[in-house]
Amino acid sequence: MSNNSISEKLLSLWANDRLAHFYIVHPSPTEENPRDFTKNWIQDFLANIIMKEKDVSKDNALNKLKLGSGDILQITKEDENENYKVDNDQFSEFFKFQNFAPLELKQRFIIIDDAHSIQKILSNKLLKTLEEPAPKTTIFLLDPYRKKVLPTISSRAIYIRIPTSTREDSSAKVDSFSEYLAAQGLKEGLTEVVKLIELNSANIMPLYDYLKGKKSQELELVDHLTRYVKQRDLSFKQLESFTSSLKWYEKASVFNNYSPEKLAGLMLSIN
C-alpha cells in the first residue's frame, strides 16, 4: 500500500467518524530521513483534513497549521536526543486539552513527536489518557526511529507504517514472499520453508525448526517481511492484520517467548 493510500484510508475513517483514539506512526525502515519524513506525513494528513472540512486550498490549510489551530495540539522539540520531562509545559497542555470539545473541526488531534523520548515515569502518567482520551480526540505518536516503545504504551495503540514515496528496485517487486527472499539472495533453505507455508498454511513446523536457535536470521526475516509488505498493494484490513501480528510478535520478543511461534502469525497474515 502506498503512502497516499494509507492517508486516504485514514481520511475515509475520519469522514465516517471511525478514527481510532491512538495511533503510533512508523516510517519505512529504508527511509533516509525518518524524523522529517514522519513529521511531513502527519502535517500533510492534517492539512488534508482542514482542506476538506473548511473547503480551503492546500496552501491555506498548511498556513493554518503553522499559525495554530485550537483543535490540534502538537508536542515537539528541537533536539531529538533530549527526553521529555514530566513537568514539561507541553504535557501540561496535553492534559488541559482533554477538557475541551472541538472548536472548529469535528475531531481534535494531538501529535507527539519522538516517541523514543518518552520515559517510563512520563508514560505512566500518560497511560489513562492514551487508553481513553477525551471524546472526538485522536492521538498520533510519531516514532521515526522505530525504537521499542514501552509495552504499556504500545499495547494501547494501532500501528501505522508509512512507506517511502519511491518504491525499491523493481527486481524485488515479485508476487510471493519466497520469490522476494530469493531475489534478495537469502539462503535457499529459508526460502524453501517459506514456500511451503505459501503452498499450505498448515506447513508451519519446518519454519519453526529452521529458525530455532537462529535469532539473527529470524530478525532478518522479519525485516524483509516488513519491506515486502511495504511493496504490496494490501487492503487497509490486510495491513491492519499484519501490523497487529507484528505488534504481537514484538511483544513476544520483549518477554522472551519463543518468537518463531509468533512469527507464524506474521507469515499467515500476508497469505
PDB file of C-alpha atoms in Angstrom, residues 46-236:
ATOM      1  CA  LEU A  46      -3.809  17.243   8.975  1.00  0.00           C
ATOM      2  CA  ALA A  47      -3.753  19.734   6.093  1.00  0.00           C
ATOM      3  CA  ASN A  48      -5.978  17.405   4.066  1.00  0.00           C
ATOM      4  CA  ILE A  49      -8.483  17.320   6.923  1.00  0.00           C
ATOM      5  CA  ILE A  50      -8.539  21.121   7.158  1.00  0.00           C
ATOM      6  CA  MET A  51      -8.918  21.337   3.359  1.00  0.00           C
ATOM      7  CA  LYS A  52     -11.934  19.020   3.357  1.00  0.00           C
ATOM      8  CA  GLU A  53     -13.655  20.471   6.403  1.00  0.00           C
ATOM      9  CA  LYS A  54     -13.019  24.138   5.694  1.00  0.00           C
ATOM     10  CA  ASP A  55     -13.089  23.947   1.886  1.00  0.00           C
ATOM     11  CA  VAL A  56      -9.789  25.805   1.506  1.00  0.00           C
ATOM     12  CA  SER A  57      -6.698  25.268  -0.651  1.00  0.00           C
ATOM     13  CA  LYS A  58      -3.780  23.100   0.459  1.00  0.00           C
ATOM     14  CA  ASP A  59      -1.591  26.182   0.915  1.00  0.00           C
ATOM     15  CA  ASN A  60      -4.215  27.833   3.124  1.00  0.00           C
ATOM     16  CA  ALA A  61      -4.573  24.651   5.156  1.00  0.00           C
ATOM     17  CA  LEU A  62      -0.808  24.356   5.684  1.00  0.00           C
ATOM     18  CA  ASN A  63      -0.644  28.024   6.659  1.00  0.00           C
ATOM     19  CA  LYS A  64      -3.402  27.484   9.216  1.00  0.00           C
ATOM     20  CA  LEU A  65      -1.395  24.620  10.696  1.00  0.00           C
ATOM     21  CA  LYS A  66       1.637  26.885  11.056  1.00  0.00           C
ATOM     22  CA  LEU A  67      -0.437  29.586  12.757  1.00  0.00           C
ATOM     23  CA  GLY A  68      -2.006  27.028  15.066  1.00  0.00           C
ATOM     24  CA  SER A  69      -5.442  25.508  15.461  1.00  0.00           C
ATOM     25  CA  GLY A  70      -7.388  25.239  18.692  1.00  0.00           C
ATOM     26  CA  ASP A  71      -8.260  21.660  17.741  1.00  0.00           C
ATOM     27  CA  ILE A  72      -4.701  20.493  17.045  1.00  0.00           C
ATOM     28  CA  LEU A  73      -2.042  20.195  19.750  1.00  0.00           C
ATOM     29  CA  GLN A  74       1.487  19.459  18.533  1.00  0.00           C
ATOM     30  CA  ILE A  75       4.080  18.412  21.106  1.00  0.00           C
ATOM     31  CA  THR A  76       7.580  18.641  19.686  1.00  0.00           C
ATOM     32  CA  LYS A  77      11.176  19.622  20.466  1.00  0.00           C
ATOM     33  CA  GLU A  78      14.287  20.674  18.593  1.00  0.00           C
ATOM     34  CA  ASP A  79      16.731  18.121  19.998  1.00  0.00           C
ATOM     35  CA  GLU A  80      15.713  14.581  19.061  1.00  0.00           C
ATOM     36  CA  ASN A  81      18.060  13.174  21.738  1.00  0.00           C
ATOM     37  CA  GLU A  82      16.503  15.131  24.594  1.00  0.00           C
ATOM     38  CA  ASN A  83      13.976  13.216  26.697  1.00  0.00           C
ATOM     39  CA  TYR A  84      10.600  14.669  27.562  1.00  0.00           C
ATOM     40  CA  LYS A  85      10.213  15.603  31.223  1.00  0.00           C
ATOM     41  CA  VAL A  86       7.204  15.018  33.455  1.00  0.00           C
ATOM     42  CA  ASP A  87       6.928  18.746  34.206  1.00  0.00           C
ATOM     43  CA  ASN A  88       7.212  19.721  30.532  1.00  0.00           C
ATOM     44  CA  ASP A  89       4.821  22.608  29.799  1.00  0.00           C
ATOM     45  CA  GLN A  90       3.679  20.940  26.581  1.00  0.00           C
ATOM     46  CA  PHE A  91       2.429  17.924  28.507  1.00  0.00           C
ATOM     47  CA  SER A  92       0.579  20.220  30.890  1.00  0.00           C
ATOM     48  CA  GLU A  93      -1.208  21.428  27.753  1.00  0.00           C
ATOM     49  CA  PHE A  94      -1.771  17.792  26.799  1.00  0.00           C
ATOM     50  CA  PHE A  95      -3.890  17.210  29.891  1.00  0.00           C
ATOM     51  CA  LYS A  96      -5.691  20.564  29.646  1.00  0.00           C
ATOM     52  CA  PHE A  97      -6.541  19.754  26.024  1.00  0.00           C
ATOM     53  CA  GLN A  98      -8.706  16.866  27.253  1.00  0.00           C
ATOM     54  CA  ASN A  99     -11.124  19.284  28.935  1.00  0.00           C
ATOM     55  CA  PHE A 100     -12.441  20.938  25.787  1.00  0.00           C
ATOM     56  CA  ALA A 101     -14.734  19.934  22.944  1.00  0.00           C
ATOM     57  CA  PRO A 102     -13.821  20.579  19.277  1.00  0.00           C
ATOM     58  CA  LEU A 103     -13.948  24.272  18.341  1.00  0.00           C
ATOM     59  CA  GLU A 104     -13.508  24.477  14.568  1.00  0.00           C
ATOM     60  CA  LEU A 105     -13.052  20.885  13.407  1.00  0.00           C
ATOM     61  CA  LYS A 106     -15.275  17.901  14.112  1.00  0.00           C
ATOM     62  CA  GLN A 107     -12.280  15.970  15.507  1.00  0.00           C
ATOM     63  CA  ARG A 108      -9.402  17.054  17.733  1.00  0.00           C
ATOM     64  CA  PHE A 109      -5.838  15.835  17.238  1.00  0.00           C
ATOM     65  CA  ILE A 110      -2.769  15.514  19.441  1.00  0.00           C
ATOM     66  CA  ILE A 111       0.569  14.924  17.713  1.00  0.00           C
ATOM     67  CA  ILE A 112       3.561  13.849  19.822  1.00  0.00           C
ATOM     68  CA  ASP A 113       6.971  13.760  18.132  1.00  0.00           C
ATOM     69  CA  ASP A 114       9.843  11.430  19.071  1.00  0.00           C
ATOM     70  CA  ALA A 115       8.154   8.533  20.859  1.00  0.00           C
ATOM     71  CA  HIS A 116      11.558   7.269  21.971  1.00  0.00           C
ATOM     72  CA  SER A 117      11.904  10.355  24.188  1.00  0.00           C
ATOM     73  CA  ILE A 118       9.016   9.352  26.472  1.00  0.00           C
ATOM     74  CA  GLN A 119      10.480   7.754  29.570  1.00  0.00           C
ATOM     75  CA  LYS A 120       8.764   5.380  31.982  1.00  0.00           C
ATOM     76  CA  ILE A 121       7.657   7.942  34.586  1.00  0.00           C
ATOM     77  CA  LEU A 122       6.008  10.141  31.970  1.00  0.00           C
ATOM     78  CA  SER A 123       4.486   7.172  30.146  1.00  0.00           C
ATOM     79  CA  ASN A 124       2.795   6.033  33.359  1.00  0.00           C
ATOM     80  CA  LYS A 125       1.287   9.486  33.721  1.00  0.00           C
ATOM     81  CA  LEU A 126       0.007   9.381  30.135  1.00  0.00           C
ATOM     82  CA  LEU A 127      -1.448   5.863  30.219  1.00  0.00           C
ATOM     83  CA  LYS A 128      -5.015   6.619  31.218  1.00  0.00           C
ATOM     84  CA  THR A 129      -5.366   9.362  28.601  1.00  0.00           C
ATOM     85  CA  LEU A 130      -3.760   7.249  25.860  1.00  0.00           C
ATOM     86  CA  GLU A 131      -6.188   4.463  26.650  1.00  0.00           C
ATOM     87  CA  GLU A 132      -9.233   6.716  26.769  1.00  0.00           C
ATOM     88  CA  PRO A 133      -8.698  10.291  25.581  1.00  0.00           C
ATOM     89  CA  ALA A 134     -11.452  12.887  25.528  1.00  0.00           C
ATOM     90  CA  PRO A 135     -14.337  12.231  23.102  1.00  0.00           C
ATOM     91  CA  LYS A 136     -13.631  13.058  19.449  1.00  0.00           C
ATOM     92  CA  THR A 137      -9.881  13.124  20.096  1.00  0.00           C
ATOM     93  CA  THR A 138      -7.233  11.140  18.224  1.00  0.00           C
ATOM     94  CA  ILE A 139      -3.592  10.925  19.314  1.00  0.00           C
ATOM     95  CA  PHE A 140      -0.729  10.274  16.883  1.00  0.00           C
ATOM     96  CA  LEU A 141       2.583   9.260  18.463  1.00  0.00           C
ATOM     97  CA  LEU A 142       5.401   9.604  15.913  1.00  0.00           C
ATOM     98  CA  ASP A 143       8.169   7.023  16.262  1.00  0.00           C
ATOM     99  CA  PRO A 144      10.658   7.925  13.485  1.00  0.00           C
ATOM    100  CA  TYR A 145      13.481   5.624  14.546  1.00  0.00           C
ATOM    101  CA  ARG A 146      11.262   2.581  15.185  1.00  0.00           C
ATOM    102  CA  LYS A 147      12.739   2.144  18.635  1.00  0.00           C
ATOM    103  CA  LYS A 148      10.934  -0.051  21.114  1.00  0.00           C
ATOM    104  CA  VAL A 149       8.148   1.956  22.683  1.00  0.00           C
ATOM    105  CA  LEU A 150       7.365   0.940  26.244  1.00  0.00           C
ATOM    106  CA  PRO A 151       4.915  -2.016  26.161  1.00  0.00           C
ATOM    107  CA  THR A 152       2.486  -0.151  28.398  1.00  0.00           C
ATOM    108  CA  ILE A 153       2.114   2.411  25.593  1.00  0.00           C
ATOM    109  CA  SER A 154       2.394   0.200  22.500  1.00  0.00           C
ATOM    110  CA  SER A 155      -0.298  -2.192  23.754  1.00  0.00           C
ATOM    111  CA  ARG A 156      -2.850   0.626  23.603  1.00  0.00           C
ATOM    112  CA  ALA A 157      -2.081   1.717  20.038  1.00  0.00           C
ATOM    113  CA  ILE A 158      -2.733   0.822  16.421  1.00  0.00           C
ATOM    114  CA  TYR A 159       0.491   0.886  14.416  1.00  0.00           C
ATOM    115  CA  ILE A 160       0.671   2.670  11.060  1.00  0.00           C
ATOM    116  CA  ARG A 161       3.731   2.041   8.903  1.00  0.00           C
ATOM    117  CA  ILE A 162       4.233   4.629   6.185  1.00  0.00           C
ATOM    118  CA  PRO A 163       6.169   3.503   3.086  1.00  0.00           C
ATOM    119  CA  THR A 164       8.587   5.797   1.331  1.00  0.00           C
ATOM    120  CA  SER A 165       7.244   7.682  -1.669  1.00  0.00           C
ATOM    121  CA  THR A 166       9.640   5.938  -4.029  1.00  0.00           C
ATOM    122  CA  ARG A 167       9.497   2.186  -4.379  1.00  0.00           C
ATOM    123  CA  GLU A 168      12.501  -0.071  -4.066  1.00  0.00           C
ATOM    124  CA  ASP A 169      14.212  -1.601  -7.062  1.00  0.00           C
ATOM    125  CA  SER A 170      11.751  -3.253  -9.437  1.00  0.00           C
ATOM    126  CA  SER A 171      13.702  -6.504  -9.325  1.00  0.00           C
ATOM    127  CA  ALA A 172      12.333  -7.000  -5.826  1.00  0.00           C
ATOM    128  CA  LYS A 173       8.722  -6.489  -6.934  1.00  0.00           C
ATOM    129  CA  VAL A 174       7.622 -10.101  -7.105  1.00  0.00           C
ATOM    130  CA  ASP A 175       4.365 -11.863  -6.354  1.00  0.00           C
ATOM    131  CA  SER A 176       5.273 -14.145  -3.448  1.00  0.00           C
ATOM    132  CA  PHE A 177       7.382 -13.617  -0.351  1.00  0.00           C
ATOM    133  CA  SER A 178       9.545 -16.655  -1.166  1.00  0.00           C
ATOM    134  CA  GLU A 179      10.344 -15.126  -4.571  1.00  0.00           C
ATOM    135  CA  TYR A 180      11.184 -11.847  -2.860  1.00  0.00           C
ATOM    136  CA  LEU A 181      13.587 -13.633  -0.480  1.00  0.00           C
ATOM    137  CA  ALA A 182      15.235 -15.435  -3.380  1.00  0.00           C
ATOM    138  CA  ALA A 183      15.673 -12.116  -5.214  1.00  0.00           C
ATOM    139  CA  GLN A 184      17.323 -10.679  -2.099  1.00  0.00           C
ATOM    140  CA  GLY A 185      19.842 -13.552  -2.031  1.00  0.00           C
ATOM    141  CA  LEU A 186      18.722 -15.142   1.252  1.00  0.00           C
ATOM    142  CA  LYS A 187      19.659 -18.733   1.994  1.00  0.00           C
ATOM    143  CA  GLU A 188      17.847 -21.302  -0.120  1.00  0.00           C
ATOM    144  CA  GLY A 189      16.795 -23.309   2.933  1.00  0.00           C
ATOM    145  CA  LEU A 190      14.862 -20.356   4.375  1.00  0.00           C
ATOM    146  CA  THR A 191      13.283 -19.596   1.022  1.00  0.00           C
ATOM    147  CA  GLU A 192      12.110 -23.198   0.726  1.00  0.00           C
ATOM    148  CA  VAL A 193      10.404 -23.331   4.154  1.00  0.00           C
ATOM    149  CA  VAL A 194       8.628 -20.050   3.380  1.00  0.00           C
ATOM    150  CA  LYS A 195       7.467 -21.514   0.073  1.00  0.00           C
ATOM    151  CA  LEU A 196       5.958 -24.486   1.957  1.00  0.00           C
ATOM    152  CA  ILE A 197       3.804 -22.078   4.001  1.00  0.00           C
ATOM    153  CA  GLU A 198       2.648 -20.344   0.809  1.00  0.00           C
ATOM    154  CA  LEU A 199       1.562 -23.703  -0.617  1.00  0.00           C
ATOM    155  CA  ASN A 200      -0.254 -24.738   2.564  1.00  0.00           C
ATOM    156  CA  SER A 201      -0.596 -22.563   5.663  1.00  0.00           C
ATOM    157  CA  ALA A 202      -0.507 -25.708   7.821  1.00  0.00           C
ATOM    158  CA  ASN A 203       3.159 -26.238   6.828  1.00  0.00           C
ATOM    159  CA  ILE A 204       4.467 -24.021   9.602  1.00  0.00           C
ATOM    160  CA  MET A 205       6.628 -26.510  11.541  1.00  0.00           C
ATOM    161  CA  PRO A 206       9.561 -26.501   9.073  1.00  0.00           C
ATOM    162  CA  LEU A 207       9.889 -22.749   9.698  1.00  0.00           C
ATOM    163  CA  TYR A 208       9.995 -23.318  13.474  1.00  0.00           C
ATOM    164  CA  ASP A 209      12.658 -25.980  13.064  1.00  0.00           C
ATOM    165  CA  TYR A 210      14.739 -23.925  10.638  1.00  0.00           C
ATOM    166  CA  LEU A 211      14.824 -20.790  12.815  1.00  0.00           C
ATOM    167  CA  LYS A 212      15.256 -22.447  16.201  1.00  0.00           C
ATOM    168  CA  GLY A 213      18.457 -21.082  17.726  1.00  0.00           C
ATOM    169  CA  LYS A 214      18.964 -18.657  14.807  1.00  0.00           C
ATOM    170  CA  LYS A 215      17.742 -15.370  16.257  1.00  0.00           C
ATOM    171  CA  SER A 216      19.700 -13.184  13.831  1.00  0.00           C
ATOM    172  CA  GLN A 217      18.153 -14.952  10.823  1.00  0.00           C
ATOM    173  CA  GLU A 218      14.720 -14.653  12.405  1.00  0.00           C
ATOM    174  CA  LEU A 219      15.128 -10.874  12.834  1.00  0.00           C
ATOM    175  CA  GLU A 220      16.440 -10.597   9.273  1.00  0.00           C
ATOM    176  CA  LEU A 221      13.355 -12.455   8.028  1.00  0.00           C
ATOM    177  CA  VAL A 222      11.031 -10.074   9.899  1.00  0.00           C
ATOM    178  CA  ASP A 223      12.847  -7.078   8.419  1.00  0.00           C
ATOM    179  CA  HIS A 224      12.479  -8.472   4.893  1.00  0.00           C
ATOM    180  CA  LEU A 225       8.838  -9.309   5.543  1.00  0.00           C
ATOM    181  CA  THR A 226       8.172  -5.690   6.555  1.00  0.00           C
ATOM    182  CA  ARG A 227       9.845  -4.423   3.384  1.00  0.00           C
ATOM    183  CA  TYR A 228       7.915  -6.914   1.268  1.00  0.00           C
ATOM    184  CA  VAL A 229       4.600  -5.802   2.773  1.00  0.00           C
ATOM    185  CA  LYS A 230       5.516  -2.185   2.029  1.00  0.00           C
ATOM    186  CA  GLN A 231       5.771  -3.026  -1.680  1.00  0.00           C
ATOM    187  CA  ARG A 232       2.445  -4.825  -1.909  1.00  0.00           C
ATOM    188  CA  ASP A 233      -0.895  -3.122  -2.517  1.00  0.00           C
ATOM    189  CA  LEU A 234      -2.583  -4.523   0.564  1.00  0.00           C
ATOM    190  CA  SER A 235      -6.070  -3.531   1.597  1.00  0.00           C
ATOM    191  CA  PHE A 236      -6.378  -1.487   4.791  1.00  0.00           C
TER     192      PHE A 236
END
